[in-house]
CSV table of C-alpha atoms and ligand atoms in Angstrom, one decimal:
chain,number,residue,atom,x,y,z
A,1,MET,CA,13.5,-31.0,9.7
A,2,LYS,CA,13.7,-27.3,9.2
A,3,LEU,CA,16.4,-26.2,6.8
A,4,PRO,CA,18.5,-23.2,7.7
A,5,GLU,CA,17.4,-20.2,5.7
A,6,LEU,CA,19.8,-18.7,3.2
A,7,PRO,CA,20.5,-15.2,4.3
A,8,PHE,CA,20.7,-14.2,0.6
A,9,LEU,CA,17.1,-15.3,-0.1
A,10,ARG,CA,15.9,-13.4,2.9
A,11,SER,CA,17.4,-10.1,1.8
A,12,ASN,CA,15.1,-7.1,1.5
A,13,ASP,CA,17.7,-5.1,-0.2
A,14,ILE,CA,16.2,-3.3,-3.2
A,15,GLY,CA,17.1,-1.4,-6.3
A,16,ILE,CA,14.7,1.4,-7.3
A,17,ASP,CA,14.2,3.1,-10.7
A,18,LEU,CA,12.6,6.3,-9.6
A,19,GLY,CA,11.4,7.2,-13.0
A,20,THR,CA,9.3,10.3,-13.8
A,21,ALA,CA,6.6,8.0,-15.4
A,22,ASN,CA,7.2,4.7,-13.7
A,23,THR,CA,8.8,3.4,-10.6
A,24,LEU,CA,10.2,-0.1,-10.6
A,25,VAL,CA,11.6,-2.0,-7.7
A,26,TYR,CA,14.0,-5.0,-7.8
A,27,LEU,CA,14.1,-7.1,-4.7
A,28,ARG,CA,17.4,-9.0,-4.2
A,29,GLY,CA,16.9,-12.7,-4.7
A,30,HIS,CA,13.4,-12.2,-6.2
A,31,GLY,CA,13.5,-9.9,-9.3
A,32,ILE,CA,11.2,-7.0,-10.2
A,33,ILE,CA,8.4,-6.8,-7.7
A,34,VAL,CA,7.0,-3.4,-8.4
A,35,ASN,CA,6.3,-1.8,-11.8
A,36,GLU,CA,3.8,1.0,-11.3
A,37,PRO,CA,3.3,4.6,-12.4
A,38,SER,CA,5.1,7.2,-10.3
A,39,VAL,CA,1.8,8.8,-9.2
A,40,VAL,CA,0.4,9.6,-5.7
A,41,ALA,CA,-3.2,10.6,-5.0
A,42,LEU,CA,-3.5,13.0,-2.1
A,43,ASN,CA,-6.5,14.1,-0.2
A,44,GLN,CA,-5.9,17.8,0.2
A,45,LYS,CA,-8.4,18.2,3.1
A,46,THR,CA,-6.6,15.7,5.3
A,47,GLY,CA,-3.2,15.7,3.7
A,48,ARG,CA,-3.4,11.9,3.6
A,49,VAL,CA,-2.2,9.7,0.7
A,50,VAL,CA,-5.2,8.0,-0.9
A,51,ALA,CA,-3.5,5.8,-3.4
A,52,VAL,CA,-0.1,5.2,-4.9
A,53,GLY,CA,0.9,3.7,-8.3
A,54,ASN,CA,-1.6,2.0,-10.5
A,55,ASP,CA,-4.6,3.0,-8.4
A,56,ALA,CA,-3.5,6.6,-8.3
A,57,LYS,CA,-2.9,6.8,-12.0
A,58,ALA,CA,-6.4,5.6,-12.7
A,59,MET,CA,-7.5,8.8,-10.8
A,60,ILE,CA,-5.6,11.3,-13.0
A,61,GLY,CA,-8.1,13.7,-14.5
A,62,ARG,CA,-10.9,12.0,-12.7
A,63,THR,CA,-10.6,13.3,-9.1
A,64,PRO,CA,-13.1,15.2,-7.2
A,65,GLY,CA,-11.9,18.7,-6.1
A,66,HIS,CA,-10.2,17.8,-2.9
A,67,ILE,CA,-8.2,14.8,-4.3
A,68,VAL,CA,-5.2,15.5,-6.4
A,69,ALA,CA,-3.1,13.0,-8.4
A,70,ILE,CA,0.5,14.1,-8.2
A,71,ARG,CA,3.5,13.0,-10.2
A,72,PRO,CA,6.2,13.9,-7.8
A,73,LEU,CA,9.0,13.5,-10.3
A,74,VAL,CA,7.4,15.0,-13.3
A,75,ASP,CA,10.4,17.1,-14.4
A,76,GLY,CA,12.9,14.3,-13.8
A,77,VAL,CA,13.7,15.5,-10.3
A,78,ILE,CA,11.9,15.4,-7.1
A,79,SER,CA,9.6,18.3,-7.5
A,80,ASP,CA,7.4,17.4,-4.6
A,81,TYR,CA,9.7,16.1,-1.8
A,82,GLU,CA,7.1,15.0,0.8
A,83,VAL,CA,5.0,13.1,-1.8
A,84,ALA,CA,8.1,11.5,-3.2
A,85,GLU,CA,9.0,10.3,0.2
A,86,GLU,CA,5.5,8.8,0.8
A,87,MET,CA,5.8,7.0,-2.5
A,88,LEU,CA,9.2,5.6,-1.6
A,89,ALA,CA,7.9,4.4,1.7
A,90,TYR,CA,5.0,2.7,0.1
A,91,PHE,CA,7.3,0.8,-2.3
A,92,ILE,CA,9.8,-0.1,0.4
A,93,ASN,CA,7.0,-1.5,2.5
A,94,LYS,CA,5.8,-3.5,-0.4
A,95,ALA,CA,9.3,-5.0,-0.7
A,96,ASN,CA,9.3,-5.7,3.0
A,97,SER,CA,6.0,-7.5,2.9
A,98,ILE,CA,7.1,-9.7,0.0
A,99,SER,CA,10.5,-10.6,1.6
A,100,LYS,CA,8.8,-10.9,5.0
A,101,ARG,CA,11.7,-8.9,6.5
A,102,MET,CA,11.4,-5.8,8.4
A,103,ALA,CA,15.1,-5.0,8.7
A,104,ARG,CA,16.1,-1.7,7.2
A,105,PRO,CA,17.1,-2.4,3.6
A,106,ARG,CA,20.1,-1.4,1.6
A,107,VAL,CA,18.8,0.6,-1.3
A,108,VAL,CA,20.3,1.5,-4.7
A,109,VAL,CA,18.3,4.4,-6.4
A,110,GLY,CA,18.6,5.5,-10.0
A,111,VAL,CA,18.3,9.2,-10.5
A,112,PRO,CA,18.3,11.2,-13.8
A,113,SER,CA,21.7,12.4,-14.9
A,114,GLY,CA,22.0,16.2,-14.5
A,115,VAL,CA,20.4,16.2,-11.0
A,116,THR,CA,21.9,18.7,-8.6
A,117,ASN,CA,23.5,18.1,-5.2
A,118,VAL,CA,20.4,19.4,-3.5
A,119,GLN,CA,18.2,16.9,-5.4
A,120,ILE,CA,20.5,14.0,-4.7
A,121,ARG,CA,20.4,14.9,-1.0
A,122,ALA,CA,16.6,15.0,-1.2
A,123,VAL,CA,16.5,11.5,-2.7
A,124,ARG,CA,18.9,10.2,-0.1
A,125,GLU,CA,16.9,11.8,2.7
A,126,ALA,CA,13.6,10.6,1.3
A,127,ALA,CA,14.9,7.0,1.1
A,128,LYS,CA,16.3,7.1,4.6
A,129,THR,CA,13.1,8.5,6.1
A,130,ALA,CA,11.2,5.9,4.1
A,131,GLY,CA,13.2,3.2,6.0
A,132,ALA,CA,16.5,2.6,4.1
A,133,ARG,CA,19.6,1.7,6.1
A,134,GLU,CA,22.1,2.5,3.3
A,135,VAL,CA,21.3,4.6,0.2
A,136,HIS,CA,23.5,4.4,-2.9
A,137,ILE,CA,22.7,6.6,-5.8
A,138,VAL,CA,23.4,5.9,-9.4
A,139,GLU,CA,22.8,8.0,-12.5
A,140,GLU,CA,20.0,6.4,-14.6
A,141,PRO,CA,21.9,6.2,-17.9
A,142,MET,CA,24.7,4.4,-16.1
A,143,ALA,CA,22.2,2.1,-14.5
A,144,ALA,CA,20.5,1.5,-17.8
A,145,ALA,CA,23.9,0.7,-19.4
A,146,ILE,CA,24.7,-1.8,-16.6
A,147,GLY,CA,21.2,-3.2,-17.1
A,148,VAL,CA,21.9,-4.0,-20.7
A,149,ARG,CA,25.3,-5.3,-19.7
A,150,LEU,CA,27.4,-2.7,-21.6
A,151,PRO,CA,31.1,-2.9,-20.6
A,152,VAL,CA,30.9,0.2,-18.5
A,153,HIS,CA,34.2,-0.5,-16.7
A,154,GLU,CA,36.3,-1.0,-19.8
A,155,PRO,CA,38.3,1.6,-21.6
A,156,VAL,CA,35.8,1.5,-24.4
A,157,GLY,CA,33.0,4.0,-25.3
A,158,SER,CA,29.4,2.9,-24.8
A,159,MET,CA,26.5,5.2,-25.7
A,160,ILE,CA,23.0,5.0,-24.4
A,161,ILE,CA,19.9,7.1,-25.0
A,162,ASP,CA,17.2,6.7,-22.4
A,163,VAL,CA,13.9,8.2,-23.5
A,164,GLY,CA,11.7,8.3,-20.4
A,165,GLY,CA,8.5,10.2,-19.5
A,166,GLY,CA,9.9,13.6,-18.2
A,167,THR,CA,13.5,13.4,-19.5
A,168,THR,CA,15.7,12.0,-22.1
A,169,ASP,CA,19.2,11.1,-20.9
A,170,ILE,CA,21.9,10.7,-23.5
A,171,ALA,CA,25.2,9.5,-22.2
A,172,VAL,CA,28.6,8.2,-23.4
A,173,ILE,CA,30.3,6.0,-20.8
A,174,SER,CA,33.8,4.7,-20.5
A,175,LEU,CA,36.0,3.4,-17.6
A,176,GLY,CA,33.1,3.6,-15.1
A,177,GLY,CA,32.3,7.2,-15.7
A,178,ILE,CA,30.0,9.4,-17.9
A,179,VAL,CA,32.2,11.1,-20.5
A,180,THR,CA,29.7,13.3,-22.2
A,181,ALA,CA,26.0,13.6,-21.5
A,182,GLN,CA,22.9,15.6,-22.0
A,183,SER,CA,19.6,15.4,-20.1
A,184,LEU,CA,16.7,17.2,-21.8
A,185,ARG,CA,13.1,17.6,-20.9
A,186,VAL,CA,11.9,16.3,-24.2
A,187,ALA,CA,10.6,12.8,-23.7
A,188,GLY,CA,7.3,10.8,-23.6
A,189,ASP,CA,5.3,13.5,-21.7
A,190,LYS,CA,6.3,16.2,-24.1
A,191,LEU,CA,5.1,14.0,-27.0
A,192,ASN,CA,1.8,13.7,-25.2
A,193,ASP,CA,1.6,17.4,-24.8
A,194,ASP,CA,2.4,17.9,-28.5
A,195,ILE,CA,-0.4,15.6,-29.4
A,196,ALA,CA,-2.9,17.3,-27.2
A,197,SER,CA,-2.0,20.8,-28.5
A,198,TYR,CA,-2.1,19.6,-32.1
A,199,ILE,CA,-5.6,18.1,-31.7
A,200,LYS,CA,-6.7,21.2,-30.0
A,201,ASP,CA,-5.5,23.4,-32.8
A,202,GLU,CA,-6.5,21.1,-35.7
A,203,PHE,CA,-9.8,19.6,-34.5
A,204,LYS,CA,-10.8,22.2,-31.9
A,205,ILE,CA,-11.3,19.6,-29.2
A,206,LEU,CA,-9.6,19.2,-25.8
A,207,ILE,CA,-8.3,15.8,-24.8
A,208,GLY,CA,-6.7,14.7,-21.5
A,209,GLU,CA,-3.1,13.6,-20.9
A,210,ARG,CA,-4.1,10.0,-20.7
A,211,THR,CA,-6.0,10.0,-24.0
A,212,ALA,CA,-3.0,11.7,-25.7
A,213,GLU,CA,-0.6,9.0,-24.3
A,214,HIS,CA,-3.0,6.3,-25.4
A,215,VAL,CA,-3.2,7.5,-29.0
A,216,LYS,CA,0.6,8.0,-29.1
A,217,ILE,CA,1.2,4.4,-28.1
A,218,ALA,CA,-1.6,3.1,-30.3
A,219,ILE,CA,-0.6,4.8,-33.6
A,220,GLY,CA,2.4,7.1,-32.9
A,221,ALA,CA,5.2,6.7,-35.5
A,222,VAL,CA,8.1,8.8,-36.4
A,223,GLU,CA,8.0,7.9,-40.1
A,224,LYS,CA,5.2,6.8,-42.4
A,225,SER,CA,4.3,3.2,-42.0
A,226,GLU,CA,2.6,1.0,-44.6
A,227,SER,CA,-0.6,0.3,-42.6
A,228,SER,CA,-1.2,4.1,-41.8
A,229,PRO,CA,-3.4,3.3,-38.8
A,230,GLU,CA,-6.1,5.6,-37.4
A,231,SER,CA,-7.6,6.0,-34.0
A,232,THR,CA,-10.9,7.4,-32.7
A,233,ILE,CA,-10.6,9.7,-29.8
A,234,ARG,CA,-13.1,11.5,-27.6
A,235,GLY,CA,-12.7,14.9,-26.2
A,236,ARG,CA,-14.6,18.1,-25.5
A,237,ASP,CA,-15.5,20.4,-28.3
A,238,LEU,CA,-13.9,23.8,-27.7
A,239,VAL,CA,-16.8,25.7,-29.1
A,240,SER,CA,-19.9,23.8,-28.0
A,241,GLY,CA,-18.3,22.5,-24.8
A,242,LEU,CA,-19.9,19.1,-25.5
A,243,PRO,CA,-18.2,15.7,-26.1
A,244,ARG,CA,-17.2,14.9,-29.6
A,245,GLU,CA,-15.4,12.1,-31.4
A,246,VAL,CA,-12.7,12.6,-34.1
A,247,VAL,CA,-10.6,10.2,-36.1
A,248,VAL,CA,-6.9,11.0,-36.0
A,249,THR,CA,-4.4,9.5,-38.4
A,250,GLU,CA,-0.9,8.4,-38.0
A,251,ALA,CA,0.1,11.4,-40.2
A,252,ASP,CA,-1.5,13.7,-37.6
A,253,ILE,CA,0.5,12.2,-34.8
A,254,ARG,CA,3.7,12.3,-36.8
A,255,GLU,CA,3.2,16.0,-37.5
A,256,ALA,CA,2.4,16.7,-33.9
A,257,ILE,CA,5.5,15.0,-32.5
A,258,GLY,CA,7.9,15.9,-35.3
A,259,PRO,CA,9.6,18.9,-33.8
A,260,SER,CA,10.2,17.1,-30.5
A,261,VAL,CA,11.6,14.1,-32.2
A,262,ALA,CA,13.9,16.4,-34.2
A,263,ARG,CA,15.2,17.9,-31.0
A,264,LEU,CA,16.1,14.4,-29.7
A,265,VAL,CA,18.1,13.8,-32.8
A,266,GLU,CA,19.7,17.2,-32.5
A,267,ALA,CA,20.7,16.6,-28.9
A,268,THR,CA,22.2,13.2,-29.8
A,269,LYS,CA,24.3,14.9,-32.4
A,270,GLU,CA,25.5,17.4,-29.9
A,271,VAL,CA,26.6,14.7,-27.5
A,272,LEU,CA,28.4,12.9,-30.3
A,273,GLU,CA,30.1,16.2,-31.3
A,274,ALA,CA,31.4,16.7,-27.7
A,275,THR,CA,32.7,13.1,-27.5
A,276,PRO,CA,36.5,12.7,-27.7
A,277,PRO,CA,37.7,11.0,-31.0
A,278,GLU,CA,38.9,7.6,-29.6
A,279,ILE,CA,35.6,7.1,-27.8
A,280,LEU,CA,33.7,8.3,-30.8
A,281,SER,CA,35.3,5.7,-32.9
A,282,ASP,CA,34.1,3.0,-30.4
A,283,VAL,CA,30.6,4.4,-30.6
A,284,MET,CA,30.7,4.4,-34.4
A,285,LYS,CA,31.6,0.7,-34.3
A,286,ARG,CA,29.5,-0.5,-31.5
A,287,GLY,CA,26.5,1.8,-32.0
A,288,ILE,CA,24.0,3.3,-29.6
A,289,VAL,CA,21.6,1.5,-27.3
A,290,LEU,CA,18.0,2.9,-26.8
A,291,SER,CA,16.3,2.3,-23.5
A,292,GLY,CA,13.2,3.7,-21.7
A,293,GLY,CA,9.6,3.6,-22.8
A,294,GLY,CA,10.1,6.3,-25.5
A,295,ALA,CA,12.6,3.9,-27.2
A,296,LEU,CA,9.4,2.0,-28.3
A,297,ILE,CA,8.0,4.8,-30.6
A,298,THR,CA,7.7,3.2,-33.9
A,299,GLY,CA,10.4,4.2,-36.3
A,300,PHE,CA,12.6,6.1,-33.8
A,301,ALA,CA,15.5,3.7,-34.1
A,302,ASP,CA,15.3,3.8,-37.9
A,303,LEU,CA,15.3,7.5,-37.9
A,304,LEU,CA,18.4,7.7,-35.7
A,305,ARG,CA,20.1,5.1,-37.9
A,306,LYS,CA,19.4,7.2,-41.0
A,307,GLU,CA,20.4,10.5,-39.4
A,308,LEU,CA,23.5,9.4,-37.6
A,309,GLU,CA,24.6,6.5,-39.8
A,310,LEU,CA,25.4,4.5,-36.7
A,311,PRO,CA,24.2,1.1,-35.6
A,312,ILE,CA,21.2,1.6,-33.3
A,313,HIS,CA,20.0,-1.2,-30.9
A,314,VAL,CA,16.7,-1.0,-29.0
A,315,ALA,CA,17.4,-2.7,-25.6
A,316,PRO,CA,15.4,-5.8,-24.9
A,317,ASP,CA,12.6,-4.8,-22.5
A,318,PRO,CA,13.6,-1.1,-22.6
A,319,LEU,CA,11.3,-0.1,-19.7
A,320,THR,CA,13.2,-2.3,-17.2
A,321,CYS,CA,16.8,-1.5,-18.1
A,322,VAL,CA,17.4,0.9,-15.2
A,323,VAL,CA,15.9,-1.3,-12.5
A,324,ARG,CA,17.7,-4.3,-13.8
A,325,GLY,CA,20.9,-2.2,-13.6
A,326,THR,CA,20.2,-1.3,-10.0
A,327,GLY,CA,19.7,-5.0,-9.3
A,328,ILE,CA,23.0,-6.0,-10.9
A,329,ILE,CA,24.7,-3.3,-8.8
A,330,LEU,CA,22.9,-4.6,-5.6
A,331,GLU,CA,24.1,-8.2,-6.2
A,332,ASP,CA,27.7,-7.1,-6.4
A,333,ILE,CA,28.0,-3.7,-4.8
A,334,ASP,CA,31.8,-3.7,-4.4
A,335,THR,CA,32.4,-4.0,-8.1
A,336,TYR,CA,30.3,-0.9,-8.7
A,337,LYS,CA,31.5,1.2,-5.8
A,338,ASP,CA,33.4,3.5,-8.1
A,339,ILE,CA,30.4,4.4,-10.2
A,340,LEU,CA,28.0,5.1,-7.4
A,341,ILE,CA,27.5,8.7,-6.2
A,342,GLU,CA,28.4,8.1,-2.6
A,343,ASN,CA,28.5,11.7,-1.5
A,344,GLU,CA,27.5,15.0,-3.1
A,345,GLN,CA,31.1,15.8,-4.0
A,346,ASP,CA,31.1,13.1,-6.6
A,347,LEU,CA,29.0,15.2,-8.8
A,348,PRO,CA,30.7,17.6,-11.2
A,349,PRO,CA,29.9,21.2,-10.4
A,350,LYS,CA,26.9,22.6,-12.4
B,1,LIG,P1,10.6,7.1,-16.8
B,1,LIG,O1,11.9,6.4,-16.6
B,1,LIG,O2,10.8,8.6,-16.9
B,1,LIG,O3,9.7,6.7,-15.7
B,1,LIG,P2,9.8,5.2,-18.7
B,1,LIG,O4,11.1,4.7,-19.2
B,1,LIG,O5,9.0,4.3,-17.8
B,1,LIG,O6,9.9,6.6,-18.1
B,1,LIG,O7,8.9,5.5,-20.0
B,1,LIG,C1,7.7,6.1,-19.9
B,1,LIG,C2,7.3,6.8,-21.2
B,1,LIG,O8,7.4,5.9,-22.3
B,1,LIG,C3,5.9,7.3,-21.2
B,1,LIG,O9,5.9,8.7,-21.7
B,1,LIG,C4,5.1,6.4,-22.1
B,1,LIG,O10,4.1,7.1,-22.8
B,1,LIG,C5,6.2,6.0,-23.1
B,1,LIG,N1,5.9,4.7,-23.7
B,1,LIG,C6,5.7,3.5,-23.1
B,1,LIG,N2,5.5,2.6,-24.1
B,1,LIG,C7,5.5,3.2,-25.3
B,1,LIG,C8,5.3,2.8,-26.6
B,1,LIG,N3,5.0,1.5,-26.9
B,1,LIG,N4,5.4,3.7,-27.6
B,1,LIG,C9,5.7,5.0,-27.3
B,1,LIG,N5,5.9,5.4,-26.1
B,1,LIG,C10,5.8,4.6,-25.1
B,2,LIG,MG1,13.7,6.0,-16.6
């Protein structure tokens, strides 16, 4: 006998974390089904998409002249609209093929705080064109806060710092709204750039973006650690033009990323200074939650703890907070209606 199918399990409604570095997709009733770099490889001769996600990231810095690997959200906003749309369509199709449903899905999309009306409209249009029936937009720090189950609806201040690839979003939330926030373009990518420039200046060799990221994740630390690890990297000698290897130390990386890390601490202080006293006292008691891939830099939480004298908690699985938040919203959309950006008027004027 064939059992009737549960409509819930057959949903192809999805939550998307449209991150500058990584795109994650939550399929209702399944969980996280996509976790891939936000990269699209395009053939410039034909205008066709050659690869998306993992396959496209593997091509960065390795493409022949007519193929370009594009990160359509590199500055935290849709900088390349058509490519972003192609990427969304690819991920929506992937969800459809897993759920085996072709109905047009309801979609909740997380966008960086500080996006403009025009950018929100672009995301909405891109998702619609890519096949969405309904598009609900949520600001990423809010989604991250929901993802780590902070009491966003209660009259109590919660603070989150999401250190992503292109942007760091710092937000204080109370009663379903963002009370104070800052979004700055100092995050994982900037640290990679800092490392590449430092190595160019100190060792006179050029390294690519991926090598810089690799060394950051391997030995990057904000403060001196006991093991003082080193890493061997390969690049091109600026003088001879030939390949050369150098050994970089944790101290090199620390020096390279120091100024950017200091800016993150500064921005956090500014947000705290702009926070009303009652809410500030909640934050002092309850502390700050760190999310996003950048939250994993060794020693960052300790540094904030020392500088701010507040409890600092790194979220469990910080790279998935936003998409888990969009999933929680999706499962119970009525509860979260008030925090979604349903039309462009919901945004404060910029
Ligand atoms: P986004 O939301 O902008 O897509 P993510 O939250 O996915 O960004 O974080 C991606 C960033 O986190 C990248 O810059 C990556 O280098 C960085 N990152 C990931 N893991 C680590 C780690 N263990 N240590 C330091 N940085 C990390
Ligand atoms: Mg993010």
